[in-house]
C-alpha positions as a Python dict, from the first residue, in 0.01 Angstrom:
ca = {
    (1, 'M'): (0, 0, 0),
    (2, 'A'): (-332, -156, 95),
    (3, 'E'): (-483, -398, -151),
    (4, 'K'): (-720, -218, -386),
    (5, 'R'): (-1063, -346, -471),
    (6, 'D'): (-1167, -407, -829),
    (7, 'Y'): (-1292, -75, -971),
    (8, 'Y'): (-1604, -238, -1117),
    (9, 'D'): (-1687, -387, -775),
    (10, 'V'): (-1636, -45, -615),
    (11, 'L'): (-1909, 100, -839),
    (12, 'G'): (-2128, -211, -817),
    (13, 'L'): (-2091, -288, -1187),
    (14, 'K'): (-1999, -583, -1406),
    (15, 'K'): (-1682, -573, -1615),
    (16, 'G'): (-1742, -407, -1950),
    (17, 'A'): (-2014, -172, -1820),
    (18, 'S'): (-2112, 106, -2058),
    (19, 'E'): (-2019, 472, -2018),
    (20, 'E'): (-2376, 558, -1917),
    (21, 'E'): (-2386, 279, -1656),
    (22, 'I'): (-2057, 401, -1507),
    (23, 'K'): (-2176, 760, -1493),
    (24, 'K'): (-2507, 662, -1331),
    (25, 'A'): (-2343, 438, -1071),
    (26, 'F'): (-2085, 704, -981),
    (27, 'R'): (-2344, 978, -930),
    (28, 'K'): (-2555, 755, -707),
    (29, 'L'): (-2266, 637, -487),
    (30, 'A'): (-2095, 977, -470),
    (31, 'K'): (-2414, 1129, -333),
    (32, 'E'): (-2465, 840, -91),
    (33, 'Y'): (-2114, 855, 57),
    (34, 'H'): (-2028, 1225, 34),
    (35, 'P'): (-1856, 1312, 368),
    (36, 'D'): (-2066, 1627, 414),
    (37, 'L'): (-2383, 1417, 399),
    (38, 'N'): (-2248, 1149, 634),
    (39, 'P'): (-2090, 1333, 930),
    (40, 'D'): (-2160, 1038, 1163),
    (41, 'N'): (-2007, 775, 932),
    (42, 'P'): (-1628, 750, 992),
    (43, 'H'): (-1583, 539, 679),
    (44, 'A'): (-1764, 773, 438),
    (45, 'E'): (-1458, 979, 339),
    (46, 'A'): (-1245, 674, 253),
    (47, 'R'): (-1535, 519, 58),
    (48, 'F'): (-1590, 850, -127),
    (49, 'K'): (-1222, 862, -230),
    (50, 'E'): (-1239, 500, -348),
    (51, 'I'): (-1548, 579, -560),
    (52, 'N'): (-1377, 884, -713),
    (53, 'E'): (-1066, 684, -796),
    (54, 'A'): (-1268, 410, -966),
    (55, 'N'): (-1467, 663, -1169),
    (56, 'D'): (-1150, 850, -1273),
    (57, 'V'): (-1023, 533, -1441),
    (58, 'L'): (-1343, 378, -1578),
    (59, 'S'): (-1480, 705, -1720),
    (60, 'D'): (-1160, 758, -1923),
    (61, 'T'): (-1166, 546, -2241),
    (62, 'Q'): (-789, 492, -2257),
    (63, 'K'): (-746, 422, -1887),
    (64, 'K'): (-1043, 188, -1891),
    (65, 'A'): (-894, -12, -2180),
    (66, 'K'): (-564, -53, -1995),
    (67, 'Y'): (-742, -145, -1675),
    (68, 'D'): (-959, -405, -1850),
    (69, 'Q'): (-643, -567, -1992),
    (70, 'F'): (-390, -538, -1708),
    (71, 'G'): (-591, -450, -1395),
    (72, 'H'): (-452, -195, -1149),
    (73, 'A'): (-99, -237, -1284),
    (74, 'G'): (-213, -103, -1620),
    (75, 'V'): (-314, 237, -1477),
    (76, 'D'): (-81, 272, -1178),
    (77, 'P'): (289, 203, -1253),
    (78, 'S'): (374, 206, -882),
    (79, 'Y'): (104, -43, -794),
    (80, 'G'): (249, -347, -616),
    (81, 'G'): (562, -154, -518),
    (82, 'G'): (776, -282, -808),
    (83, 'G'): (924, -110, -1111),
    (84, 'G'): (606, -109, -1318),
    (85, 'F'): (420, -361, -1525),
    (86, 'G'): (677, -400, -1798),
    (87, 'G'): (958, -533, -1579),
    (88, 'F'): (774, -794, -1372),
    (89, 'G'): (1008, -719, -1080),
    (90, 'G'): (1329, -802, -1267),
    (91, 'F'): (1212, -1102, -1472),
    (92, 'S'): (1438, -1112, -1779),
    (93, 'G'): (1449, -1471, -1897),
    (94, 'F'): (1388, -1837, -1830),
    (95, 'G'): (1730, -1925, -1691),
    (96, 'G'): (1840, -2026, -1344),
    (97, 'G'): (1994, -1764, -1116),
    (98, 'E'): (1765, -1684, -828),
    (99, 'G'): (1464, -1796, -1030),
    (100, 'I'): (1129, -1630, -1092),
    (101, 'D'): (915, -1544, -791),
    (102, 'L'): (557, -1599, -906),
    (103, 'G'): (430, -1433, -591),
    (104, 'D'): (617, -1113, -682),
    (105, 'I'): (487, -1128, -1040),
    (106, 'F'): (123, -1167, -941),
    (107, 'D'): (155, -911, -664),
    (108, 'S'): (299, -652, -904),
    (109, 'I'): (7, -705, -1145),
    (110, 'F'): (-286, -766, -911),
    (111, 'G'): (-180, -577, -604),
    (112, 'G'): (15, -761, -337),
    (113, 'G'): (57, -442, -137),
    (114, 'G'): (436, -454, -109),
    (115, 'S'): (767, -480, -293),
    (116, 'G'): (853, -841, -229),
    (117, 'F'): (850, -1127, 18),
    (118, 'G'): (956, -922, 318),
    (119, 'A'): (689, -658, 268),
    (120, 'R'): (413, -917, 227),
    (121, 'A'): (532, -1108, 533),
    (122, 'S'): (541, -793, 744),
    (123, 'Q'): (179, -728, 648),
    (124, 'A'): (81, -1075, 763),
    (125, 'T'): (249, -1033, 1102),
    (126, 'G'): (196, -657, 1149),
    (127, 'P'): (-77, -471, 1341),
    (128, 'R'): (-433, -538, 1230),
    (129, 'R'): (-735, -331, 1315),
    (130, 'G'): (-1009, -507, 1508),
    (131, 'S'): (-1337, -588, 1337),
    (132, 'D'): (-1649, -375, 1376),
    (133, 'I'): (-1952, -481, 1578),
    (134, 'A'): (-2305, -421, 1446),
    (135, 'I'): (-2608, -415, 1674),
    (136, 'S'): (-2965, -282, 1669),
    (137, 'L'): (-3112, -46, 1926),
    (138, 'D'): (-3485, 9, 1973),
    (139, 'V'): (-3592, 355, 2086),
    (140, 'S'): (-3932, 513, 2135),
    (141, 'F'): (-4069, 778, 1902),
    (142, 'M'): (-4019, 1043, 2169),
    (143, 'E'): (-3660, 933, 2240),
    (144, 'A'): (-3576, 967, 1871),
    (145, 'C'): (-3730, 1315, 1861),
    (146, 'K'): (-3573, 1449, 2182),
    (147, 'G'): (-3248, 1251, 2201),
    (148, 'I'): (-3129, 1021, 2479),
    (149, 'T'): (-2822, 837, 2607),
    (150, 'H'): (-2863, 460, 2619),
    (151, 'E'): (-2631, 229, 2810),
    (152, 'I'): (-2614, -101, 2626),
    (153, 'E'): (-2430, -427, 2681),
    (154, 'I'): (-2229, -593, 2404),
    (155, 'N'): (-2003, -894, 2368),
    (156, 'R'): (-1667, -799, 2223),
    (157, 'A'): (-1310, -926, 2198),
    (158, 'E'): (-1079, -775, 2460),
    (159, 'T'): (-708, -815, 2527),
    (160, 'C'): (-648, -1107, 2763),
    (161, 'D'): (-546, -967, 3104),
    (162, 'T'): (-362, -1284, 3201),
    (163, 'C'): (-108, -1283, 2915),
    (164, 'N'): (-143, -916, 2811),
    (165, 'G'): (-240, -1029, 2463),
    (166, 'N'): (66, -1232, 2364),
    (167, 'G'): (-113, -1567, 2405),
    (168, 'A'): (161, -1727, 2616),
    (169, 'K'): (130, -1852, 2972),
    (170, 'P'): (268, -1601, 3226),
    (171, 'G'): (640, -1665, 3277),
    (172, 'T'): (682, -1776, 2915),
    (173, 'S'): (682, -1589, 2587),
    (174, 'P'): (610, -1663, 2220),
    (175, 'K'): (907, -1778, 2016),
    (176, 'T'): (1000, -1694, 1662),
    (177, 'C'): (876, -1962, 1426),
    (178, 'P'): (1180, -2162, 1307),
    (179, 'E'): (1003, -2268, 989),
    (180, 'C'): (952, -1917, 846),
    (181, 'A'): (1197, -1721, 1067),
    (182, 'G'): (911, -1504, 1192),
    (183, 'Q'): (797, -1399, 845),
    (184, 'G'): (465, -1583, 853),
    (185, 'K'): (523, -1705, 497),
    (186, 'I'): (761, -1948, 330),
    (187, 'R'): (901, -1975, -19),
    (188, 'I'): (859, -2289, -220),
    (189, 'Q'): (1086, -2340, -524),
    (190, 'Q'): (986, -2558, -815),
    (191, 'R'): (1161, -2663, -1134),
    (192, 'T'): (947, -2608, -1442),
    (193, 'I'): (998, -2591, -1816),
    (194, 'L'): (1035, -2216, -1770),
    (195, 'G'): (1315, -2261, -1522),
    (196, 'S'): (1327, -2232, -1146),
    (197, 'M'): (1015, -2068, -1008),
    (198, 'S'): (920, -1986, -653),
    (199, 'T'): (591, -1908, -483),
    (200, 'T'): (509, -1790, -132),
    (201, 'Q'): (266, -1964, 99),
    (202, 'T'): (138, -1908, 450),
    (203, 'C'): (355, -2093, 697),
    (204, 'S'): (170, -2408, 802),
    (205, 'R'): (346, -2426, 1138),
    (206, 'C'): (261, -2079, 1276),
    (207, 'H'): (-37, -2019, 1043),
    (208, 'G'): (105, -1687, 928),
    (209, 'K'): (163, -1541, 1275),
    (210, 'G'): (541, -1568, 1270),
    (211, 'K'): (538, -1683, 1634),
    (212, 'I'): (504, -2019, 1804),
    (213, 'I'): (338, -2045, 2144),
    (214, 'E'): (470, -2356, 2315),
    (215, 'T'): (283, -2302, 2644),
    (216, 'P'): (-51, -2129, 2570),
    (217, 'C'): (-222, -1904, 2821),
    (218, 'T'): (-492, -2103, 2999),
    (219, 'T'): (-731, -1807, 3000),
    (220, 'C'): (-741, -1738, 2627),
    (221, 'N'): (-598, -2068, 2498),
    (222, 'G'): (-323, -1881, 2318),
    (223, 'A'): (-551, -1645, 2125),
    (224, 'G'): (-443, -1335, 2318),
    (225, 'R'): (-806, -1219, 2321),
    (226, 'V'): (-1114, -1314, 2519),
    (227, 'Q'): (-1484, -1237, 2482),
    (228, 'K'): (-1616, -1002, 2749),
    (229, 'R'): (-1950, -844, 2828),
    (230, 'K'): (-1908, -466, 2824),
    (231, 'K'): (-2138, -171, 2891),
    (232, 'V'): (-2119, 111, 2636),
    (233, 'S'): (-2297, 448, 2647),
    (234, 'V'): (-2452, 541, 2314),
    (235, 'G'): (-2567, 898, 2263),
    (236, 'V'): (-2877, 899, 2041),
    (237, 'P'): (-2902, 1251, 1893),
    (238, 'A'): (-3232, 1435, 1876),
    (239, 'G'): (-3387, 1398, 1532),
    (240, 'I'): (-3246, 1058, 1438),
    (241, 'D'): (-3475, 855, 1214),
    (242, 'D'): (-3567, 491, 1184),
    (243, 'G'): (-3302, 285, 1000),
    (244, 'Q'): (-3013, 529, 1050),
    (245, 'T'): (-2683, 404, 1194),
    (246, 'L'): (-2467, 560, 1464),
    (247, 'G'): (-2093, 493, 1459),
    (248, 'V'): (-1918, 477, 1796),
    (249, 'R'): (-1545, 480, 1732),
    (250, 'G'): (-1312, 246, 1916),
    (251, 'E'): (-1586, 40, 2080),
    (252, 'G'): (-1553, -263, 1852),
    (253, 'N'): (-1330, -570, 1883),
    (254, 'V'): (-968, -527, 1988),
    (255, 'G'): (-708, -550, 1711),
    (256, 'T'): (-422, -798, 1682),
    (257, 'N'): (-48, -735, 1700),
    (258, 'G'): (-111, -394, 1852),
    (259, 'G'): (-374, -290, 1598),
    (260, 'S'): (-645, -40, 1687),
    (261, 'K'): (-995, -136, 1797),
    (262, 'G'): (-1282, -157, 1552),
    (263, 'D'): (-1599, 51, 1578),
    (264, 'L'): (-1946, -14, 1714),
    (265, 'N'): (-2219, 47, 1454),
    (266, 'V'): (-2562, 95, 1610),
    (267, 'R'): (-2864, 70, 1379),
    (268, 'I'): (-3158, 264, 1520),
    (269, 'S'): (-3508, 119, 1513),
    (270, 'V'): (-3783, 365, 1614),
    (271, 'R'): (-4102, 220, 1759),
    (272, 'K'): (-4435, 345, 1621),
    (273, 'D'): (-4630, 601, 1825),
    (274, 'P'): (-5010, 588, 1876),
    (275, 'L'): (-5049, 965, 1823),
    (276, 'F'): (-4775, 1078, 1586),
    (277, 'E'): (-4631, 979, 1250),
    (278, 'R'): (-4304, 1118, 1120),
    (279, 'K'): (-4239, 1217, 758),
    (280, 'G'): (-3894, 1369, 715),
    (281, 'F'): (-3862, 1627, 991),
    (282, 'D'): (-4238, 1695, 1004),
    (283, 'I'): (-4478, 1528, 1247),
    (284, 'H'): (-4831, 1437, 1139),
    (285, 'C'): (-5132, 1371, 1360),
    (286, 'E'): (-5511, 1357, 1325),
    (287, 'I'): (-5752, 1535, 1561),
    (288, 'P'): (-6131, 1467, 1560),
    (289, 'I'): (-6354, 1774, 1597),
    (290, 'T'): (-6730, 1816, 1638),
    (291, 'Y'): (-6979, 1954, 1391),
    (292, 'S'): (-7021, 2273, 1591),
    (293, 'Q'): (-6643, 2325, 1624),
    (294, 'A'): (-6600, 2292, 1249),
    (295, 'T'): (-6896, 2518, 1177),
    (296, 'L'): (-6842, 2794, 1432),
    (297, 'G'): (-6466, 2766, 1478),
    (298, 'A'): (-6296, 2676, 1805),
    (299, 'E'): (-5971, 2667, 2002),
    (300, 'I'): (-5864, 2309, 2070),
    (301, 'D'): (-5580, 2138, 2260),
    (302, 'V'): (-5334, 1954, 2036),
    (303, 'P'): (-5061, 1720, 2168),
    (304, 'T'): (-4705, 1783, 2045),
    (305, 'I'): (-4367, 1639, 2143),
    (306, 'D'): (-4328, 1948, 2363),
    (307, 'G'): (-4665, 1905, 2535),
    (308, 'N'): (-5018, 2032, 2459),
    (309, 'V'): (-5059, 2358, 2266),
    (310, 'K'): (-5364, 2563, 2162),
    (311, 'L'): (-5469, 2549, 1797),
    (312, 'T'): (-5735, 2772, 1640),
    (313, 'V'): (-5980, 2593, 1411),
    (314, 'P'): (-6122, 2857, 1174),
    (315, 'E'): (-6494, 2898, 1127),
    (316, 'G'): (-6627, 2680, 845),
    (317, 'T'): (-6335, 2436, 853),
    (318, 'Q'): (-6399, 2144, 619),
    (319, 'P'): (-6324, 1777, 699),
    (320, 'D'): (-5961, 1668, 639),
    (321, 'T'): (-5831, 2024, 643),
    (322, 'V'): (-5460, 2028, 742),
    (323, 'L'): (-5349, 2298, 988),
    (324, 'R'): (-4980, 2371, 1051),
    (325, 'L'): (-4795, 2428, 1377),
    (326, 'K'): (-4466, 2592, 1279),
    (327, 'G'): (-4151, 2463, 1448),
    (328, 'K'): (-4325, 2184, 1639),
    (329, 'G'): (-4170, 1900, 1440),
    (330, 'V'): (-3842, 1709, 1475),
    (331, 'K'): (-3504, 1871, 1526),
    (332, 'K'): (-3298, 1868, 1206),
    (333, 'L'): (-2979, 1661, 1230),
    (334, 'Q'): (-2655, 1859, 1193),
    (335, 'R'): (-2858, 2171, 1118),
    (336, 'E'): (-3044, 2445, 1298),
    (337, 'G'): (-3421, 2447, 1319),
    (338, 'R'): (-3704, 2198, 1338),
    (339, 'G'): (-3977, 2069, 1113),
    (340, 'D'): (-4347, 2147, 1157),
    (341, 'Q'): (-4641, 1957, 1298),
    (342, 'L'): (-4925, 1904, 1052),
    (343, 'V'): (-5267, 1853, 1212),
    (344, 'R'): (-5541, 1695, 1002),
    (345, 'V'): (-5888, 1768, 1144),
    (346, 'S'): (-6149, 1499, 1091),
    (347, 'L'): (-6521, 1570, 1138),
    (348, 'E'): (-6685, 1320, 1367),
    (349, 'V'): (-7058, 1274, 1301),
    (350, 'P'): (-7256, 1217, 1625),
    (351, 'R'): (-7431, 883, 1679),
    (352, 'N'): (-7702, 743, 1906),
    (353, 'L'): (-7907, 1065, 1906),
    (354, 'S'): (-8218, 1092, 2118),
    (355, 'K'): (-8551, 1190, 1961),
    (356, 'Q'): (-8514, 1545, 2090),
    (357, 'Q'): (-8163, 1574, 1947),
    (358, 'K'): (-8282, 1447, 1610),
    (359, 'D'): (-8564, 1706, 1611),
    (360, 'Y'): (-8312, 1984, 1679),
    (361, 'V'): (-8090, 1864, 1393),
    (362, 'R'): (-8384, 1856, 1150),
    (363, 'Q'): (-8490, 2201, 1266),
    (364, 'L'): (-8138, 2336, 1216),
    (365, 'D'): (-8102, 2170, 877),
    (366, 'G'): (-8422, 2336, 760),
    (367, 'M'): (-8276, 2675, 836),
    (368, 'F'): (-7986, 2634, 592),
    (369, 'T'): (-7995, 2747, 229),
    (370, 'E'): (-7780, 2651, -70),
    (371, 'K'): (-7552, 2949, -10),
    (372, 'N'): (-7439, 2785, 314),
    (373, 'F'): (-7295, 2489, 119),
    (374, 'D'): (-7039, 2570, -153),
    (375, 'K'): (-6962, 2212, -250),
    (376, 'R'): (-7323, 2103, -243),
    (377, 'G'): (-7427, 2403, -455),
    (378, 'R'): (-7162, 2328, -718),
    (379, 'F'): (-7255, 1961, -717),
    (380, 'M'): (-7627, 2031, -767),
    (381, 'D'): (-7547, 2265, -1057),
    (382, 'R'): (-7349, 1986, -1226),
    (383, 'V'): (-7634, 1738, -1167),
    (384, 'K'): (-7883, 1981, -1321),
    (385, 'K'): (-7662, 2037, -1625),
    (386, 'F'): (-7613, 1663, -1667),
    (387, 'G'): (-7989, 1609, -1664),
    (388, 'E'): (-8044, 1872, -1928),
    (389, 'E'): (-7779, 1724, -2159),
    (390, 'F'): (-7918, 1377, -2100),
    (391, 'M'): (-8272, 1478, -2202),
    (392, 'K'): (-8146, 1636, -2526),
    (393, 'N'): (-8042, 1292, -2648),
    (394, 'F'): (-8392, 1142, -2613),
}
């Protein structure tokens, strides 16, 4: 049994948290790590189960009371692999005999992950999964929208080719540690007022490995692993957003004692684009139009991630009007369909007019009436009403 984390730590709470705090923390984490919402995260399912288990105990008043007093052993009789909390692994008195193994007692209460010295020692010398590697990858706005495969170089621990991972010089082999008989741990017995007690400690000679390498491999210096520069292809899916992480299984550091490799976690950083801004799966952009285009209407070219498209600007379009291009946004991750592109039109007022141009503008302006300006007409009505109310007070 793997060592369990403290249930309060699992939910990010302090011991003694209230019922409302537990409920709030559970809802937040359950949503964050639900497997259906994290299809690219290989660890989401295990984390989700851990969160559910913690909530099952802490949300139950009786279970929570037992857990607060006895830890995991108070709510899981099989925890630690022994016969339950009450027996302390066979402890029945203070006499001699084989003595009391403090390691077994603490493991049965706090989670040693086994049923005694042999089980704990086998964990220390058994297969261990390699650690994960975390890196950042910069991609352009367009690459994030369309998807791309990047070949990247990473430094990671690999099995030493010279010794095939056993750490010993070719022609020799590791030997069983005579101090701990290959267990990786040793027992130390002490006489106390409670009788003979024993504890387990990591073997100082083999440092918990259970093996002694008398003639280390000259390539890896006995570690069995070496750092190598490796090229890895990372498929960036279309629609990925800034700050999201891709998990590439089995591309992390090599494990020890035959353990599996860790994963490569790639955090995506999307560079800003001069034309587009992304909000969710929609793309936003701003297009300047002329006075005549806004007044009379026009068909304009608008850039999209698929290339230029034609967009109709209706007659009488006002500044900052937002026009929508359906299906021209970002592809939705793990779903069908795309977002939209939202085009904000901004009216650009001409500058540096010649005298003739100014005369034409004045002439045109004189041809307009109040009915041509809805906003101006409503504004002037409010100004007139304000003036009338103002004069009544004097």
